[in-house]
Amino acid sequence: MNQKVVVFSQIHEKILAKLKSNYHVVVIDPKLGDVNAQILKESEDADALIGAGRVLGAHNLKNAKQLKIISSVSVGYDNYDLDFLNQQKIWLSNTPHVLTETTADLAFALMMGAARQIAHLDQWTKAGHWKRTAGPAQFGQDIFGKTLGIVGLGHIGAAIARRGFYGFNMDILYHNRREKIEVAEALNAEYCELNDLLQRADFVVVTVDLNADSKALFGAKEFALMQPHAVFVNIARGAVVDEAALVDALRNKQIFAAGLDVYEKEPLQSTALFELDNVITLPHVGSATLETRYKMANLAYQNLKLALNKQKPRYIVNPTFS
Ligand code: 8YV
């Protein structure tokens, strides 16, 4: 009998077609009602789940008796209850590397967009406010030659640092759980304690994983340390930042601007952020190019296929039984 695969979010159509030609596929569809109830029911006899962007754990997987793998179409895995998955001996796989450069591109776009008020000035021009030569209210911050502080020098953080160093002649500071000697040497990057980085950087870019140490890492105290011309960019996870404290810092011009791709609660609906001109709010699209989303879906498919063939997937997250 065909193995059953539950697709729990939108996935590239070519990969969906491949899944359908090899497995019995059920697609979770928010239009059909409560998503968690659907997952609870469909996971009962599922061999694999594939998708991204949903919180999965005991509440919706407690009846999954033959589930071998959750193949996440993401590099981050904070949506999954690892303790529960380990207990149940369910593999969790992810899709690192293929999204690194795409996500670093978006971080840079946010840095530049926020520093030069790109989104705000676009709206301003279209609203007919351009009546004479642009003045100080429309001026931005230089990027070339400035100091870039990266919080979390993983693959994506390093790719952002390379853009700054080679493309924009920036001085690189970084803060990380441990020092990254090789990357740092290549980019002449200086390891700093967080407070030191915040005081010295013109641009602060957050690329840390979300975990117990990084939760609410940025609050009122951290924004107060930053320079008034500083630009803050978050492409990591919303919960790393106390959003209300960021709103205050932006509103009081404690910092110049922010570029955000992630939020405490997604999708972002009504929020004080929408009232501010000095923040760019993107809908969690760090990895969202056609090419990269295809590569991510394909890698997730490979991970799933290996697991269902009783082989070890390429990228496994849970260490205990891999
Ligand atoms: C996407 C991400 O939001 O990979 C991650 O961890 O945050 C993003 O690439 C997500 O994976 C949606 O597919």
mmCIF file of C-alpha atoms and ligand atoms in Angstrom:
data_model
loop_
_atom_site.group_PDB
_atom_site.id
_atom_site.type_symbol
_atom_site.label_atom_id
_atom_site.label_comp_id
_atom_site.label_asym_id
_atom_site.label_seq_id
_atom_site.Cartn_x
_atom_site.Cartn_y
_atom_site.Cartn_z
ATOM 1 C CA MET A 1 0.000 0.000 0.000
ATOM 2 C CA ASN A 2 1.130 3.568 -0.769
ATOM 3 C CA GLN A 3 2.736 5.471 2.058
ATOM 4 C CA LYS A 4 0.746 8.505 3.192
ATOM 5 C CA VAL A 5 2.205 12.012 3.089
ATOM 6 C CA VAL A 6 0.434 15.024 4.582
ATOM 7 C CA VAL A 7 1.322 18.395 3.045
ATOM 8 C CA PHE A 8 0.641 21.022 5.721
ATOM 9 C CA SER A 9 1.391 24.249 3.835
ATOM 10 C CA GLN A 10 1.728 25.524 0.280
ATOM 11 C CA ILE A 11 4.569 23.810 -1.526
ATOM 12 C CA HIS A 12 6.130 24.255 -4.967
ATOM 13 C CA GLU A 13 3.784 22.702 -7.546
ATOM 14 C CA LYS A 14 6.502 20.543 -9.164
ATOM 15 C CA ILE A 15 7.343 19.008 -5.801
ATOM 16 C CA LEU A 16 3.660 18.474 -5.024
ATOM 17 C CA ALA A 17 3.367 16.637 -8.351
ATOM 18 C CA LYS A 18 6.386 14.450 -7.485
ATOM 19 C CA LEU A 19 4.901 13.658 -4.092
ATOM 20 C CA LYS A 20 1.587 12.735 -5.697
ATOM 21 C CA SER A 21 3.226 10.394 -8.166
ATOM 22 C CA ASN A 22 4.992 8.453 -5.383
ATOM 23 C CA TYR A 23 2.747 8.629 -2.340
ATOM 24 C CA HIS A 24 -0.829 8.922 -1.199
ATOM 25 C CA VAL A 25 -0.932 12.695 -0.607
ATOM 26 C CA VAL A 26 -3.370 14.657 1.551
ATOM 27 C CA VAL A 27 -3.117 18.446 1.469
ATOM 28 C CA ILE A 28 -4.183 20.424 4.530
ATOM 29 C CA ASP A 29 -6.362 23.270 3.317
ATOM 30 C CA PRO A 30 -7.230 26.210 5.615
ATOM 31 C CA LYS A 31 -10.370 26.729 3.509
ATOM 32 C CA LEU A 32 -11.676 23.413 4.862
ATOM 33 C CA GLY A 33 -11.696 24.667 8.445
ATOM 34 C CA ASP A 34 -9.518 24.341 11.526
ATOM 35 C CA VAL A 35 -6.001 23.425 10.409
ATOM 36 C CA ASN A 36 -4.958 21.781 13.693
ATOM 37 C CA ALA A 37 -8.040 19.572 13.642
ATOM 38 C CA GLN A 38 -7.196 18.518 10.080
ATOM 39 C CA ILE A 39 -3.579 17.751 11.019
ATOM 40 C CA LEU A 40 -4.713 15.800 14.096
ATOM 41 C CA LYS A 41 -6.983 13.649 11.962
ATOM 42 C CA GLU A 42 -4.794 13.211 8.892
ATOM 43 C CA SER A 43 -1.625 12.466 10.873
ATOM 44 C CA GLU A 44 -3.238 9.391 12.500
ATOM 45 C CA ASP A 45 -2.145 7.104 9.667
ATOM 46 C CA ALA A 46 0.461 9.358 8.014
ATOM 47 C CA ASP A 47 4.033 8.219 7.345
ATOM 48 C CA ALA A 48 5.371 11.712 6.688
ATOM 49 C CA LEU A 49 4.482 15.390 6.969
ATOM 50 C CA ILE A 50 5.987 18.081 4.765
ATOM 51 C CA GLY A 51 5.585 21.871 4.856
ATOM 52 C CA ALA A 52 6.490 24.964 6.863
ATOM 53 C CA GLY A 53 5.052 27.733 8.975
ATOM 54 C CA ARG A 54 2.887 25.690 11.389
ATOM 55 C CA VAL A 55 3.410 24.883 15.034
ATOM 56 C CA LEU A 56 3.557 21.093 15.355
ATOM 57 C CA GLY A 57 3.684 19.116 18.594
ATOM 58 C CA ALA A 58 1.607 16.907 20.893
ATOM 59 C CA HIS A 59 -1.518 19.089 20.450
ATOM 60 C CA ASN A 60 -1.900 18.144 16.786
ATOM 61 C CA LEU A 61 0.306 15.034 16.464
ATOM 62 C CA LYS A 62 -0.648 13.010 19.539
ATOM 63 C CA ASN A 63 -2.500 10.414 17.441
ATOM 64 C CA ALA A 64 0.281 9.984 14.865
ATOM 65 C CA LYS A 65 1.199 6.358 15.379
ATOM 66 C CA GLN A 66 3.311 5.629 12.299
ATOM 67 C CA LEU A 67 4.833 9.011 11.529
ATOM 68 C CA LYS A 68 8.491 8.665 10.529
ATOM 69 C CA ILE A 69 9.417 12.162 9.540
ATOM 70 C CA ILE A 70 8.390 15.791 9.510
ATOM 71 C CA SER A 71 10.218 17.310 6.587
ATOM 72 C CA SER A 72 10.279 21.045 7.170
ATOM 73 C CA VAL A 73 10.648 23.357 4.184
ATOM 74 C CA SER A 74 12.696 25.769 6.286
ATOM 75 C CA VAL A 75 16.043 26.097 7.949
ATOM 76 C CA GLY A 76 14.573 27.302 11.268
ATOM 77 C CA TYR A 77 12.792 24.716 13.400
ATOM 78 C CA ASP A 78 11.437 26.681 16.349
ATOM 79 C CA ASN A 79 7.891 25.727 15.269
ATOM 80 C CA TYR A 80 8.414 22.100 16.257
ATOM 81 C CA ASP A 81 8.316 20.503 19.698
ATOM 82 C CA LEU A 82 11.624 18.645 19.569
ATOM 83 C CA ASP A 83 11.181 16.920 22.932
ATOM 84 C CA PHE A 84 7.887 15.449 21.765
ATOM 85 C CA LEU A 85 9.369 14.376 18.405
ATOM 86 C CA ASN A 86 12.381 12.776 20.099
ATOM 87 C CA GLN A 87 10.115 10.922 22.513
ATOM 88 C CA GLN A 88 8.003 9.632 19.635
ATOM 89 C CA LYS A 89 11.126 8.885 17.540
ATOM 90 C CA ILE A 90 9.918 11.085 14.707
ATOM 91 C CA TRP A 91 12.664 12.589 12.592
ATOM 92 C CA LEU A 92 12.672 16.303 11.905
ATOM 93 C CA SER A 93 14.590 17.442 8.843
ATOM 94 C CA ASN A 94 15.264 20.947 7.533
ATOM 95 C CA THR A 95 16.654 22.723 4.464
ATOM 96 C CA PRO A 96 19.853 24.617 5.294
ATOM 97 C CA HIS A 97 22.341 26.184 2.849
ATOM 98 C CA VAL A 98 20.097 26.446 -0.227
ATOM 99 C CA LEU A 99 18.502 29.635 1.155
ATOM 100 C CA THR A 100 21.615 31.322 2.555
ATOM 101 C CA GLU A 101 22.406 33.792 -0.243
ATOM 102 C CA THR A 102 18.767 34.626 -0.982
ATOM 103 C CA THR A 103 18.109 35.446 2.661
ATOM 104 C CA ALA A 104 21.312 37.494 2.902
ATOM 105 C CA ASP A 105 20.160 39.466 -0.170
ATOM 106 C CA LEU A 106 16.935 40.342 1.599
ATOM 107 C CA ALA A 107 18.762 41.414 4.761
ATOM 108 C CA PHE A 108 20.845 43.759 2.660
ATOM 109 C CA ALA A 109 17.776 45.064 0.860
ATOM 110 C CA LEU A 110 16.237 45.868 4.272
ATOM 111 C CA MET A 111 19.430 47.581 5.440
ATOM 112 C CA MET A 112 19.535 49.758 2.358
ATOM 113 C CA GLY A 113 15.791 50.316 2.217
ATOM 114 C CA ALA A 114 15.587 51.410 5.855
ATOM 115 C CA ALA A 115 18.758 53.534 5.704
ATOM 116 C CA ARG A 116 17.602 55.437 2.614
ATOM 117 C CA GLN A 117 13.868 55.476 3.482
ATOM 118 C CA ILE A 118 13.109 53.689 0.211
ATOM 119 C CA ALA A 119 9.636 52.402 1.090
ATOM 120 C CA HIS A 120 8.540 55.602 2.800
ATOM 121 C CA LEU A 121 9.829 57.873 0.010
ATOM 122 C CA ASP A 122 8.174 55.728 -2.633
ATOM 123 C CA GLN A 123 4.801 56.226 -0.910
ATOM 124 C CA TRP A 124 5.592 59.901 -0.332
ATOM 125 C CA THR A 125 6.350 60.482 -4.040
ATOM 126 C CA LYS A 126 3.266 58.577 -5.193
ATOM 127 C CA ALA A 127 1.128 60.595 -2.763
ATOM 128 C CA GLY A 128 2.200 63.766 -4.577
ATOM 129 C CA HIS A 129 4.338 65.245 -1.776
ATOM 130 C CA TRP A 130 7.300 65.952 -4.081
ATOM 131 C CA LYS A 131 6.764 69.646 -4.654
ATOM 132 C CA ARG A 132 10.367 70.894 -4.331
ATOM 133 C CA THR A 133 13.868 69.450 -3.987
ATOM 134 C CA ALA A 134 14.046 66.796 -1.275
ATOM 135 C CA GLY A 135 15.161 68.184 2.101
ATOM 136 C CA PRO A 136 16.523 66.816 5.397
ATOM 137 C CA ALA A 137 13.295 64.970 6.225
ATOM 138 C CA GLN A 138 13.912 62.844 3.146
ATOM 139 C CA PHE A 139 17.619 62.301 3.775
ATOM 140 C CA GLY A 140 18.963 58.924 4.805
ATOM 141 C CA GLN A 141 22.095 57.326 6.209
ATOM 142 C CA ASP A 142 25.197 56.274 4.283
ATOM 143 C CA ILE A 143 25.869 52.571 4.030
ATOM 144 C CA PHE A 144 29.226 52.413 2.232
ATOM 145 C CA GLY A 145 32.148 52.433 4.682
ATOM 146 C CA LYS A 146 29.958 52.192 7.803
ATOM 147 C CA THR A 147 30.107 49.649 10.642
ATOM 148 C CA LEU A 148 27.944 46.557 10.328
ATOM 149 C CA GLY A 149 27.147 44.589 13.503
ATOM 150 C CA ILE A 150 25.921 41.044 12.933
ATOM 151 C CA VAL A 151 24.224 39.269 15.817
ATOM 152 C CA GLY A 152 24.515 35.550 14.992
ATOM 153 C CA LEU A 153 27.345 34.722 12.616
ATOM 154 C CA GLY A 154 25.945 31.506 11.121
ATOM 155 C CA HIS A 155 25.807 30.821 7.392
ATOM 156 C CA ILE A 156 23.335 33.638 6.706
ATOM 157 C CA GLY A 157 25.095 36.079 9.026
ATOM 158 C CA ALA A 158 28.404 35.370 7.282
ATOM 159 C CA ALA A 159 26.808 35.878 3.846
ATOM 160 C CA ILE A 160 25.512 39.290 4.972
ATOM 161 C CA ALA A 161 28.932 40.166 6.396
ATOM 162 C CA ARG A 162 30.577 39.244 3.049
ATOM 163 C CA ARG A 163 28.231 41.608 1.212
ATOM 164 C CA GLY A 164 29.115 44.394 3.630
ATOM 165 C CA PHE A 165 32.848 43.746 3.565
ATOM 166 C CA TYR A 166 33.424 43.163 -0.159
ATOM 167 C CA GLY A 167 30.628 45.229 -1.630
ATOM 168 C CA PHE A 168 30.355 48.163 0.750
ATOM 169 C CA ASN A 169 33.763 48.452 2.411
ATOM 170 C CA MET A 170 32.118 48.060 5.819
ATOM 171 C CA ASP A 171 33.839 47.299 9.124
ATOM 172 C CA ILE A 172 32.322 44.130 10.496
ATOM 173 C CA LEU A 173 31.554 43.458 14.162
ATOM 174 C CA TYR A 174 29.863 40.273 15.267
ATOM 175 C CA HIS A 175 28.372 38.670 18.329
ATOM 176 C CA ASN A 176 27.855 34.929 18.453
ATOM 177 C CA ARG A 177 27.611 32.126 21.008
ATOM 178 C CA ARG A 178 31.192 31.259 20.155
ATOM 179 C CA GLU A 179 33.858 33.017 18.156
ATOM 180 C CA LYS A 180 34.081 32.137 14.456
ATOM 181 C CA ILE A 181 37.801 32.472 13.879
ATOM 182 C CA GLU A 182 37.973 31.525 10.171
ATOM 183 C CA VAL A 183 35.062 33.616 8.923
ATOM 184 C CA ALA A 184 36.158 36.485 11.126
ATOM 185 C CA GLU A 185 39.712 36.441 9.773
ATOM 186 C CA ALA A 186 38.562 36.407 6.160
ATOM 187 C CA LEU A 187 36.323 39.438 6.728
ATOM 188 C CA ASN A 188 38.489 41.166 9.295
ATOM 189 C CA ALA A 189 35.471 40.866 11.608
ATOM 190 C CA GLU A 190 35.821 41.711 15.277
ATOM 191 C CA TYR A 191 34.107 39.621 17.957
ATOM 192 C CA CYS A 192 32.216 41.820 20.457
ATOM 193 C CA GLU A 193 30.008 41.443 23.475
ATOM 194 C CA LEU A 194 26.451 42.369 22.520
ATOM 195 C CA ASN A 195 26.382 45.698 24.381
ATOM 196 C CA ASP A 196 29.648 46.765 22.799
ATOM 197 C CA LEU A 197 28.371 45.871 19.321
ATOM 198 C CA LEU A 198 25.135 47.799 19.886
ATOM 199 C CA GLN A 199 27.025 50.924 20.929
ATOM 200 C CA ARG A 200 29.417 50.840 17.988
ATOM 201 C CA ALA A 201 27.454 49.558 14.986
ATOM 202 C CA ASP A 202 25.718 51.815 12.469
ATOM 203 C CA PHE A 203 23.733 48.791 11.265
ATOM 204 C CA VAL A 204 22.614 45.984 13.572
ATOM 205 C CA VAL A 205 21.407 42.866 11.771
ATOM 206 C CA VAL A 206 19.888 39.965 13.704
ATOM 207 C CA THR A 207 20.277 36.441 12.311
ATOM 208 C CA VAL A 208 20.228 34.274 15.463
ATOM 209 C CA ASP A 209 18.163 31.101 15.889
ATOM 210 C CA LEU A 210 15.236 31.437 18.241
ATOM 211 C CA ASN A 211 15.993 29.546 21.464
ATOM 212 C CA ALA A 212 15.820 30.110 25.218
ATOM 213 C CA ASP A 213 18.916 32.346 25.117
ATOM 214 C CA SER A 214 17.781 34.524 22.222
ATOM 215 C CA LYS A 215 14.128 35.027 23.245
ATOM 216 C CA ALA A 216 13.511 38.777 23.763
ATOM 217 C CA LEU A 217 17.245 39.415 23.358
ATOM 218 C CA PHE A 218 16.419 42.933 22.147
ATOM 219 C CA GLY A 219 14.416 45.095 24.507
ATOM 220 C CA ALA A 220 14.308 48.715 25.703
ATOM 221 C CA LYS A 221 17.794 48.454 27.240
ATOM 222 C CA GLU A 222 19.363 47.212 24.006
ATOM 223 C CA PHE A 223 17.679 49.848 21.793
ATOM 224 C CA ALA A 224 18.801 52.533 24.256
ATOM 225 C CA LEU A 225 22.412 51.480 23.688
ATOM 226 C CA MET A 226 22.173 51.956 19.915
ATOM 227 C CA GLN A 227 23.161 55.172 18.161
ATOM 228 C CA PRO A 228 20.433 57.623 17.035
ATOM 229 C CA HIS A 229 21.439 57.156 13.396
ATOM 230 C CA ALA A 230 21.502 53.337 13.683
ATOM 231 C CA VAL A 231 19.441 51.000 11.523
ATOM 232 C CA PHE A 232 18.071 47.758 13.008
ATOM 233 C CA VAL A 233 17.253 44.766 10.798
ATOM 234 C CA ASN A 234 15.589 41.520 11.905
ATOM 235 C CA ILE A 235 15.411 38.586 9.502
ATOM 236 C CA ALA A 236 15.648 35.928 12.251
ATOM 237 C CA ARG A 237 12.498 35.418 14.323
ATOM 238 C CA GLY A 238 10.105 37.964 15.753
ATOM 239 C CA ALA A 239 10.320 36.618 19.296
ATOM 240 C CA VAL A 240 13.979 37.655 19.461
ATOM 241 C CA VAL A 241 12.728 41.243 19.749
ATOM 242 C CA ASP A 242 10.392 42.907 22.230
ATOM 243 C CA GLU A 243 8.244 44.533 19.531
ATOM 244 C CA ALA A 244 6.674 47.139 21.854
ATOM 245 C CA ALA A 245 10.170 48.304 22.889
ATOM 246 C CA LEU A 246 11.168 48.545 19.218
ATOM 247 C CA VAL A 247 8.062 50.607 18.443
ATOM 248 C CA ASP A 248 9.011 52.999 21.267
ATOM 249 C CA ALA A 249 12.603 53.267 20.049
ATOM 250 C CA LEU A 250 11.429 54.049 16.499
ATOM 251 C CA ARG A 251 8.716 56.439 17.613
ATOM 252 C CA ASN A 252 11.066 58.364 19.927
ATOM 253 C CA LYS A 253 13.802 58.397 17.243
ATOM 254 C CA GLN A 254 16.110 56.571 19.602
ATOM 255 C CA ILE A 255 17.222 54.777 16.452
ATOM 256 C CA PHE A 256 16.872 55.981 12.857
ATOM 257 C CA ALA A 257 14.939 53.130 11.266
ATOM 258 C CA ALA A 258 14.233 49.409 11.160
ATOM 259 C CA GLY A 259 13.777 46.792 8.463
ATOM 260 C CA LEU A 260 11.711 43.805 9.577
ATOM 261 C CA ASP A 261 10.820 40.500 7.966
ATOM 262 C CA VAL A 262 9.635 38.644 11.082
ATOM 263 C CA TYR A 263 7.279 39.417 13.986
ATOM 264 C CA GLU A 264 6.138 38.227 17.380
ATOM 265 C CA LYS A 265 2.835 37.198 15.807
ATOM 266 C CA GLU A 266 2.577 36.248 12.128
ATOM 267 C CA PRO A 267 0.820 37.047 9.857
ATOM 268 C CA LEU A 268 1.266 40.635 11.048
ATOM 269 C CA GLN A 269 -2.122 42.314 11.205
ATOM 270 C CA SER A 270 -2.912 45.585 12.892
ATOM 271 C CA THR A 271 0.103 46.847 14.839
ATOM 272 C CA ALA A 272 1.648 50.100 16.021
ATOM 273 C CA LEU A 273 4.427 49.410 13.499
ATOM 274 C CA PHE A 274 2.007 50.369 10.704
ATOM 275 C CA GLU A 275 1.780 53.896 12.102
ATOM 276 C CA LEU A 276 5.509 54.527 11.705
ATOM 277 C CA ASP A 277 7.283 55.886 8.619
ATOM 278 C CA ASN A 278 10.710 54.696 9.725
ATOM 279 C CA VAL A 279 10.073 50.956 9.560
ATOM 280 C CA ILE A 280 9.803 48.598 6.611
ATOM 281 C CA THR A 281 7.500 45.652 7.284
ATOM 282 C CA LEU A 282 7.902 42.654 4.969
ATOM 283 C CA PRO A 283 5.758 39.492 5.206
ATOM 284 C CA HIS A 284 8.459 36.923 6.176
ATOM 285 C CA VAL A 285 9.955 36.582 2.701
ATOM 286 C CA GLY A 286 13.668 36.088 3.457
ATOM 287 C CA SER A 287 13.922 32.944 1.343
ATOM 288 C CA ALA A 288 11.033 33.742 -0.966
ATOM 289 C CA THR A 289 12.367 33.683 -4.509
ATOM 290 C CA LEU A 290 11.065 31.221 -7.068
ATOM 291 C CA GLU A 291 14.447 29.524 -7.418
ATOM 292 C CA THR A 292 15.158 29.215 -3.725
ATOM 293 C CA ARG A 293 11.693 28.088 -2.693
ATOM 294 C CA TYR A 294 12.005 25.388 -5.355
ATOM 295 C CA LYS A 295 15.410 24.309 -3.999
ATOM 296 C CA MET A 296 14.046 24.242 -0.445
ATOM 297 C CA ALA A 297 11.005 22.172 -1.441
ATOM 298 C CA ASN A 298 13.195 19.815 -3.433
ATOM 299 C CA LEU A 299 15.619 19.317 -0.544
ATOM 300 C CA ALA A 300 12.671 18.717 1.794
ATOM 301 C CA TYR A 301 11.359 16.160 -0.707
ATOM 302 C CA GLN A 302 14.760 14.392 -0.766
ATOM 303 C CA ASN A 303 14.821 14.298 3.044
ATOM 304 C CA LEU A 304 11.318 12.840 3.127
ATOM 305 C CA LYS A 305 12.049 10.254 0.433
ATOM 306 C CA LEU A 306 15.159 8.999 2.227
ATOM 307 C CA ALA A 307 13.280 8.626 5.506
ATOM 308 C CA LEU A 308 10.427 6.744 3.863
ATOM 309 C CA ASN A 309 13.033 4.442 2.267
ATOM 310 C CA LYS A 310 14.370 3.750 5.786
ATOM 311 C CA GLN A 311 17.526 5.767 5.096
ATOM 312 C CA LYS A 312 18.879 8.684 7.042
ATOM 313 C CA PRO A 313 17.728 12.042 5.608
ATOM 314 C CA ARG A 314 20.415 14.533 4.571
ATOM 315 C CA TYR A 315 19.631 17.190 7.152
ATOM 316 C CA ILE A 316 18.324 15.931 10.456
ATOM 317 C CA VAL A 317 17.609 18.271 13.344
ATOM 318 C CA ASN A 318 16.950 15.913 16.259
ATOM 319 C CA PRO A 319 20.276 14.529 17.415
ATOM 320 C CA THR A 320 19.105 11.847 19.818
ATOM 321 C CA PHE A 321 18.332 9.016 17.423
ATOM 322 C CA SER A 322 19.824 10.125 14.095
HETATM 323 C C1 8YV B 1 10.443 30.655 5.510
HETATM 324 C C2 8YV B 1 12.376 30.644 7.197
HETATM 325 O O1 8YV B 1 9.669 31.432 6.278
HETATM 326 O O2 8YV B 1 13.665 28.791 6.523
HETATM 327 C C3 8YV B 1 13.240 29.444 7.458
HETATM 328 O O3 8YV B 1 13.507 29.150 8.633
HETATM 329 O O4 8YV B 1 12.094 31.376 8.090
HETATM 330 C C4 8YV B 1 11.900 30.938 5.824
HETATM 331 O O5 8YV B 1 12.719 30.422 4.886
HETATM 332 C C5 8YV B 1 9.807 29.353 5.714
HETATM 333 O O6 8YV B 1 10.660 28.349 5.654
HETATM 334 C C6 8YV B 1 8.589 29.176 4.798
HETATM 335 O O7 8YV B 1 8.756 28.170 3.885
#
